[in-house]
Amino acid sequence: MSAPGAALLNRPPGATGGRGLAMQLLLAVVSGGYAVGAALNWGSEEVAEVMGDFGLSAAGLLAAVSCYSYARSIDSRERPAWLLFAFSSLMGASGNAVWGWYEVVLGVEVPKPSVADFAFLCFAPPAIVGLLVLAKRPVTRAGWVCLGLDSWLIGGSLLTLSWSLALAHAAQTAQSGAPGSVPRAALSLAYPLLDIALVSMVLVLHFRRSETNRSAVNTAIAALALTVLSDALFTSPLLSAEYQSGQLLDAGWFAGSLLLAYAPWGARRLHPGLEPLGHPRGERGHSRPITGSLPALVPYLAAAVCTLGILYNVVDGRKVDRMVVFTGCTVVLALVIRQGIMLLDNIALTQELAQKENHFRSLVQGSSDVIMIAAPTGTLRYVSPAAAGVYGREAEELVGTELAALIHPDDLGRVVHEVRRFLAAPPAEEPTTRIECRFKSGEGEWLNVESTVNRHQGGLILNSRDVTERVRLQAQLQHSAEHDALTDLPNRALFTRSVRQALTGRRAGDHSTAVLFIDLDGFKAVNDTIGHQAGDELLVEAARRLQDSVRAGDTAARLGGDEFAALILGDGSRDRSAREYQVHEIADRLRTTLSQPYRIAGSEVRVAASIGVAFADPGITPSDLMRNADLAMYRAKAGGKNRVEMYAPQMQAEVVRRAELAGRLRTALHEGEFALLHQPVVSLATGEVSAVAAQARWRSAQGILFTPAEFLRVAEGGGCAPAGPDASRTAELGRWLLEEAVEQAADRHRAGHDVPVSVRMTAQRLLDRAVPTGSVEALLTRHGLPSGALILELAVSDPRVPFEDLERRLAALHRLGVGIALDGFGSGYAAISALRRLPVDMLKLDRGLVEGVAESARLHKITAGLLRIANDLGMQSVADGVDLPEQVMALRAMGCTHGQGVAFSGPLDEYRLRRALVRGTFPVPGGAAQPALAGGSTGGSMVIRRGSHNETPVPPT
């Protein structure tokens, strides 16, 4: 917003330009009416005297009240000046009132001198001091001297002219010695001398006035100047003898008083902090040339006036008065002194300017930035020497060149548009702008240049620097932020952006676009067997194969680890089945390509690829599309790996169901909804309870008890989602199960039931680094569970489990008296390796070997062979899932020592368990019998042997 606009907005309501114009018209009408009345002698001599005396007094009183009121309303350095103006006007009003008292009331001639003369003489001094207060104060001693000299130059020249015209006659009258001549002469001299001093201050103030409330100050100066002019006419010999109150001369005094009364209120006052009207921000001090040259002409004008005074006496044939000569000499002396001061100031300013010019020239020439000045036509007028080092071109070579010819054609339109916009903007709002473009170097290369642009005499000043390295670094950083560092394929962020563009761009309506998620099966084994360096080489080769296999418009990316992705753009086909067949074919080709053998570090390495495919259905978002492809990929891995799986909506429904159940599981953990049950482990020979197996049950809000197979599948993940989505909850559940089992077992031991408790635990959890190494030992010590009372049923089902670490951990627990049972024996991964390397005390047959042992001859032979291995190694055996009497008899005949299942008892709560332990035995189908093979325990509690866990020697035959 401009300053005038801001001033209008900050005016009080109703204070518009019309109000100020109305006041000015009223002032002109009143002053003009007074002048017309004075010119017509007011119709009568009596009215003329009243208007000439009391009219002027009323006008002076109005000016005094106005200035005083204004002084009371402001709080600045101007207040004393307006108070002095008020006092000066009051003195004038008093003088006219006294004059009217004599002429109008008493009807006598005003004596000379009188009180009126005293009041009139007191008019000029306060006004002079007030003008000094308003003047701009010099900041140096030389400035004060120049102010005094300027005042004397004006005053002395006026004194010379006045003395020649009128004052010399008054002085001669005083010298004549006539009675009363001296006071009258002194009085006649005092008026013009004070007026000369007042005029001098008015002129000095005109050139040195301050910026504050300039309109009011200018109006006050005009009012005082009009008053001084009227005084000068009054003191002249031509009018002083013929003057009578109410004549036209009084109109000047009357108008001066009204103008002074109008000055503080009628002139427009700006809101504090705004620039004066007509001087926008940034243009202060740039006045017109004539106005700026007047102060420099004042000394010569004063000398000219002084010369005119002397010439008047010479031309008239008079003898030159000594007063004129003396005053003229002092004026000339003041002029010489002032010019000497100005000369010294000019010399100092010239030296300072030369120093600054040299300083800035050295800055420009020594700057590493290139400074160029372009004319309004676009031609370079100046180029700093830094151009040789930055652009490889000499500055003289660039001067005179068109700036547009040096800018890259692709950037020229943008640069021209920005320059035109910048030049059209107001300088106060936008003093500079910044432009980046490519600039042609001396070697013909295009350099990236950043320029700060300023206005300069209709043209431009450009401060330019070479930012080519910065632009290259930014491009490298941008590429690094969007690409995988190992394979240089787009990363997840860039791939997601590509998918978003495919769904929202011109292909937004093409629902045949597909996303492929690819996972390398067996890659972890490559890292573990031949090292991470080889794994990185395999990933690089797989990325190359993937990049070579996709079409030109498609996008291949690495999402992280051994996961890749591909965006297959649609062809606009509306036949969904045909498009699915085509994309499935592309995915299967990728799977085949990625599953080909890799030659890494001189060895042949094989991995497979599981691929999930999802299509861009109507209204789908990029995140949902990528999630669907991810779900399909995990379904492919769960379905056997090395295959392609298309996304189906039921996959997401299954994930939602499992997420809801997992959420309920987390709530159950915090709210204590889990219960611990124990299932007896019975000796197949005697029916005695040898141990109890701890099992957790989850009682839902509906009162349903979920079995471990049901809720652990939710907690550990499975199906079409990544394994272990809530591993922290699974670990928390495992800790709860172990702590509850040990605590309740310790209570039973204190009650006299010395049966060990078995707790199932995975090998991964036993080696979890987040679990303290001595947590099991600390738990046994805290609850006081004796040695041999805890059996850990170890499940080894993950090929990534390091056997060395597991062997050391189990050996430490075995030395503490903790029994180790190999759970799920006969199925899963590395059962024979675990049996050979780990300190195992007993084998727990998998349920799958027990369920059909009585019906299937083949399964009977397998189970019998495994039990023979256990008996040959001197280990006890436990059959899990013994639910039928036929299974009991078959297993006992094969040499199985213990069984666990519904054939004896289901899981029991603590009360029923203790009743069963008091009873001690369960009926065995077929009656008690000795085991068919040697090596097993015949009954009672399970015995944890402390022998070596090395391989058992084969006895000679």
Tab-separated table of C-alpha atoms in Angstrom, residues 686-876:
chain	number	residue	atom	x	y	z
A	686	THR	CA	2.552	-98.058	34.573
A	687	GLY	CA	0.080	-95.234	34.002
A	688	GLU	CA	1.890	-92.981	36.489
A	689	VAL	CA	2.055	-89.231	35.908
A	690	SER	CA	5.688	-88.559	34.989
A	691	ALA	CA	5.432	-84.831	34.153
A	692	VAL	CA	2.958	-82.119	33.250
A	693	ALA	CA	3.064	-80.082	30.048
A	694	ALA	CA	2.192	-76.405	30.468
A	695	GLN	CA	-0.225	-75.014	27.900
A	696	ALA	CA	-1.679	-71.529	27.595
A	697	ARG	CA	-5.310	-70.878	26.825
A	698	TRP	CA	-6.957	-67.592	25.875
A	699	ARG	CA	-10.428	-67.010	27.223
A	700	SER	CA	-12.142	-64.522	24.894
A	701	ALA	CA	-14.896	-62.079	25.859
A	702	GLN	CA	-17.424	-64.664	24.617
A	703	GLY	CA	-16.025	-67.273	27.019
A	704	ILE	CA	-14.327	-69.309	24.257
A	705	LEU	CA	-10.989	-70.928	25.073
A	706	PHE	CA	-8.586	-70.717	22.134
A	707	THR	CA	-5.943	-73.411	21.879
A	708	PRO	CA	-2.256	-72.688	21.280
A	709	ALA	CA	-2.578	-73.731	17.633
A	710	GLU	CA	-5.259	-71.088	17.156
A	711	PHE	CA	-3.845	-68.042	18.875
A	712	LEU	CA	-0.152	-68.700	18.207
A	713	ARG	CA	-0.865	-68.790	14.487
A	714	VAL	CA	-2.229	-65.253	14.881
A	715	ALA	CA	0.603	-64.076	17.101
A	716	GLU	CA	3.409	-65.552	14.986
A	717	GLY	CA	1.939	-64.701	11.560
A	718	GLY	CA	1.285	-66.884	8.594
A	719	GLY	CA	-0.761	-67.191	5.488
A	720	CYS	CA	-0.367	-64.298	3.083
A	721	ALA	CA	1.280	-61.821	5.442
A	722	PRO	CA	4.916	-61.485	6.488
A	723	ALA	CA	5.960	-63.762	9.320
A	724	GLY	CA	6.129	-62.263	12.765
A	725	PRO	CA	4.025	-59.125	12.388
A	726	ASP	CA	3.779	-58.902	16.173
A	727	ALA	CA	6.959	-60.564	17.411
A	728	SER	CA	7.021	-58.444	20.555
A	729	ARG	CA	3.604	-59.801	21.595
A	730	THR	CA	4.720	-63.370	20.881
A	731	ALA	CA	7.802	-62.845	23.043
A	732	GLU	CA	5.675	-61.344	25.793
A	733	LEU	CA	3.349	-64.366	25.656
A	734	GLY	CA	6.321	-66.748	25.837
A	735	ARG	CA	7.724	-64.970	28.893
A	736	TRP	CA	4.332	-65.094	30.582
A	737	LEU	CA	3.968	-68.823	29.889
A	738	LEU	CA	7.431	-69.657	31.284
A	739	GLU	CA	7.058	-67.497	34.408
A	740	GLU	CA	3.566	-68.821	35.223
A	741	ALA	CA	4.639	-72.438	34.661
A	742	VAL	CA	7.730	-72.111	36.903
A	743	GLU	CA	5.809	-70.258	39.625
A	744	GLN	CA	2.981	-72.833	39.749
A	745	ALA	CA	5.451	-75.755	39.586
A	746	ALA	CA	7.303	-74.302	42.589
A	747	ASP	CA	3.989	-74.095	44.505
A	748	ARG	CA	3.235	-77.757	43.687
A	749	HIS	CA	6.715	-78.825	44.813
A	750	ARG	CA	6.198	-77.074	48.117
A	751	ALA	CA	2.873	-78.953	48.380
A	752	GLY	CA	4.649	-82.304	47.842
A	753	HIS	CA	3.940	-82.922	44.141
A	754	ASP	CA	7.428	-83.500	42.713
A	755	VAL	CA	6.617	-83.845	39.035
A	756	PRO	CA	8.600	-81.773	36.545
A	757	VAL	CA	6.872	-79.262	34.281
A	758	SER	CA	7.650	-79.051	30.564
A	759	VAL	CA	7.392	-75.752	28.698
A	760	ARG	CA	7.555	-75.428	24.922
A	761	MET	CA	10.060	-72.849	23.620
A	762	THR	CA	11.413	-72.132	20.156
A	763	ALA	CA	15.117	-72.043	19.471
A	764	GLN	CA	14.797	-68.527	18.081
A	765	ARG	CA	13.320	-67.274	21.346
A	766	LEU	CA	15.971	-69.003	23.413
A	767	LEU	CA	18.679	-67.173	21.412
A	768	ASP	CA	16.862	-63.850	21.251
A	769	ARG	CA	19.353	-61.102	22.110
A	770	ALA	CA	16.595	-59.010	23.605
A	771	VAL	CA	16.157	-61.640	26.330
A	772	PRO	CA	18.871	-61.632	29.038
A	773	THR	CA	21.094	-64.721	28.874
A	774	GLY	CA	20.471	-65.747	32.475
A	775	SER	CA	16.725	-65.169	32.489
A	776	VAL	CA	15.810	-68.876	32.889
A	777	GLU	CA	18.389	-69.346	35.640
A	778	ALA	CA	17.183	-66.226	37.464
A	779	LEU	CA	13.595	-67.422	37.196
A	780	LEU	CA	14.418	-70.796	38.783
A	781	THR	CA	16.343	-69.110	41.592
A	782	ARG	CA	13.608	-66.549	42.298
A	783	HIS	CA	10.861	-69.181	42.674
A	784	GLY	CA	13.029	-71.855	44.268
A	785	LEU	CA	12.279	-74.593	41.725
A	786	PRO	CA	14.715	-77.486	42.346
A	787	SER	CA	17.076	-79.027	39.808
A	788	GLY	CA	15.431	-81.376	37.346
A	789	ALA	CA	11.958	-79.885	37.825
A	790	LEU	CA	11.944	-77.931	34.503
A	791	ILE	CA	11.964	-79.432	31.025
A	792	LEU	CA	12.271	-77.196	27.957
A	793	GLU	CA	10.635	-78.623	24.855
A	794	LEU	CA	12.823	-77.180	22.108
A	795	ALA	CA	11.369	-76.641	18.639
A	796	VAL	CA	14.061	-76.362	15.935
A	797	SER	CA	12.225	-75.482	12.737
A	798	ASP	CA	14.181	-72.572	11.256
A	799	PRO	CA	17.269	-73.215	9.107
A	800	ARG	CA	18.665	-69.813	10.094
A	801	VAL	CA	19.217	-70.901	13.710
A	802	PRO	CA	22.981	-71.051	14.423
A	803	PHE	CA	23.619	-74.483	15.999
A	804	GLU	CA	26.869	-73.324	17.625
A	805	ASP	CA	25.129	-70.654	19.723
A	806	LEU	CA	22.207	-72.953	20.483
A	807	GLU	CA	24.544	-75.740	21.612
A	808	ARG	CA	26.374	-73.435	24.041
A	809	ARG	CA	23.119	-72.090	25.473
A	810	LEU	CA	21.571	-75.534	25.983
A	811	ALA	CA	24.767	-76.893	27.532
A	812	ALA	CA	24.653	-74.117	30.155
A	813	LEU	CA	21.025	-74.932	30.978
A	814	HIS	CA	21.734	-78.680	30.994
A	815	ARG	CA	24.484	-78.195	33.577
A	816	LEU	CA	21.950	-76.345	35.713
A	817	GLY	CA	19.654	-79.385	35.709
A	818	VAL	CA	17.148	-78.221	33.085
A	819	GLY	CA	15.910	-81.106	30.933
A	820	ILE	CA	15.983	-80.705	27.153
A	821	ALA	CA	13.349	-82.343	24.988
A	822	LEU	CA	13.461	-82.248	21.201
A	823	ASP	CA	9.909	-81.283	20.236
A	824	GLY	CA	8.286	-82.346	16.956
A	825	PHE	CA	10.801	-85.137	16.368
A	826	GLY	CA	10.178	-86.815	13.040
A	827	SER	CA	9.179	-83.653	11.187
A	828	GLY	CA	10.546	-80.219	10.472
A	829	TYR	CA	14.110	-79.129	9.832
A	830	ALA	CA	17.419	-80.676	10.866
A	831	ALA	CA	16.018	-83.228	13.328
A	832	ILE	CA	18.994	-85.585	12.885
A	833	SER	CA	21.518	-82.691	13.106
A	834	ALA	CA	19.870	-81.444	16.297
A	835	LEU	CA	19.901	-84.935	17.744
A	836	ARG	CA	23.583	-85.322	16.942
A	837	ARG	CA	24.828	-81.921	18.167
A	838	LEU	CA	22.505	-80.779	20.937
A	839	PRO	CA	22.343	-82.036	24.576
A	840	VAL	CA	18.916	-83.693	24.222
A	841	ASP	CA	17.451	-85.830	27.073
A	842	MET	CA	14.206	-86.970	25.461
A	843	LEU	CA	12.417	-87.044	22.140
A	844	LYS	CA	8.855	-85.884	21.666
A	845	LEU	CA	7.215	-87.494	18.658
A	846	ASP	CA	5.256	-85.216	16.384
A	847	ARG	CA	1.481	-85.558	16.396
A	848	GLY	CA	1.539	-86.438	12.709
A	849	LEU	CA	3.408	-89.674	13.508
A	850	VAL	CA	0.945	-90.659	16.226
A	851	GLU	CA	-2.425	-89.980	14.584
A	852	GLY	CA	-2.261	-92.826	12.036
A	853	VAL	CA	0.180	-95.183	13.714
A	854	ALA	CA	-2.465	-97.846	14.359
A	855	GLU	CA	-3.912	-97.775	10.818
A	856	SER	CA	-0.932	-97.187	8.500
A	857	ALA	CA	1.702	-99.860	8.228
A	858	ARG	CA	4.098	-97.420	6.574
A	859	LEU	CA	3.663	-94.853	9.347
A	860	HIS	CA	3.978	-97.690	11.878
A	861	LYS	CA	7.402	-98.596	10.518
A	862	ILE	CA	8.585	-94.981	10.482
A	863	THR	CA	7.469	-94.367	14.059
A	864	ALA	CA	8.997	-97.637	15.202
A	865	GLY	CA	12.301	-96.698	13.580
A	866	LEU	CA	12.398	-93.345	15.325
A	867	LEU	CA	11.599	-94.912	18.676
A	868	ARG	CA	14.359	-97.448	18.138
A	869	ILE	CA	16.800	-94.547	17.618
A	870	ALA	CA	15.649	-92.969	20.902
A	871	ASN	CA	16.009	-96.250	22.803
A	872	ASP	CA	19.428	-96.943	21.262
A	873	LEU	CA	20.591	-93.478	22.410
A	874	GLY	CA	19.236	-94.151	25.893
A	875	MET	CA	16.667	-91.354	25.675
A	876	GLN	CA	13.132	-91.303	26.890
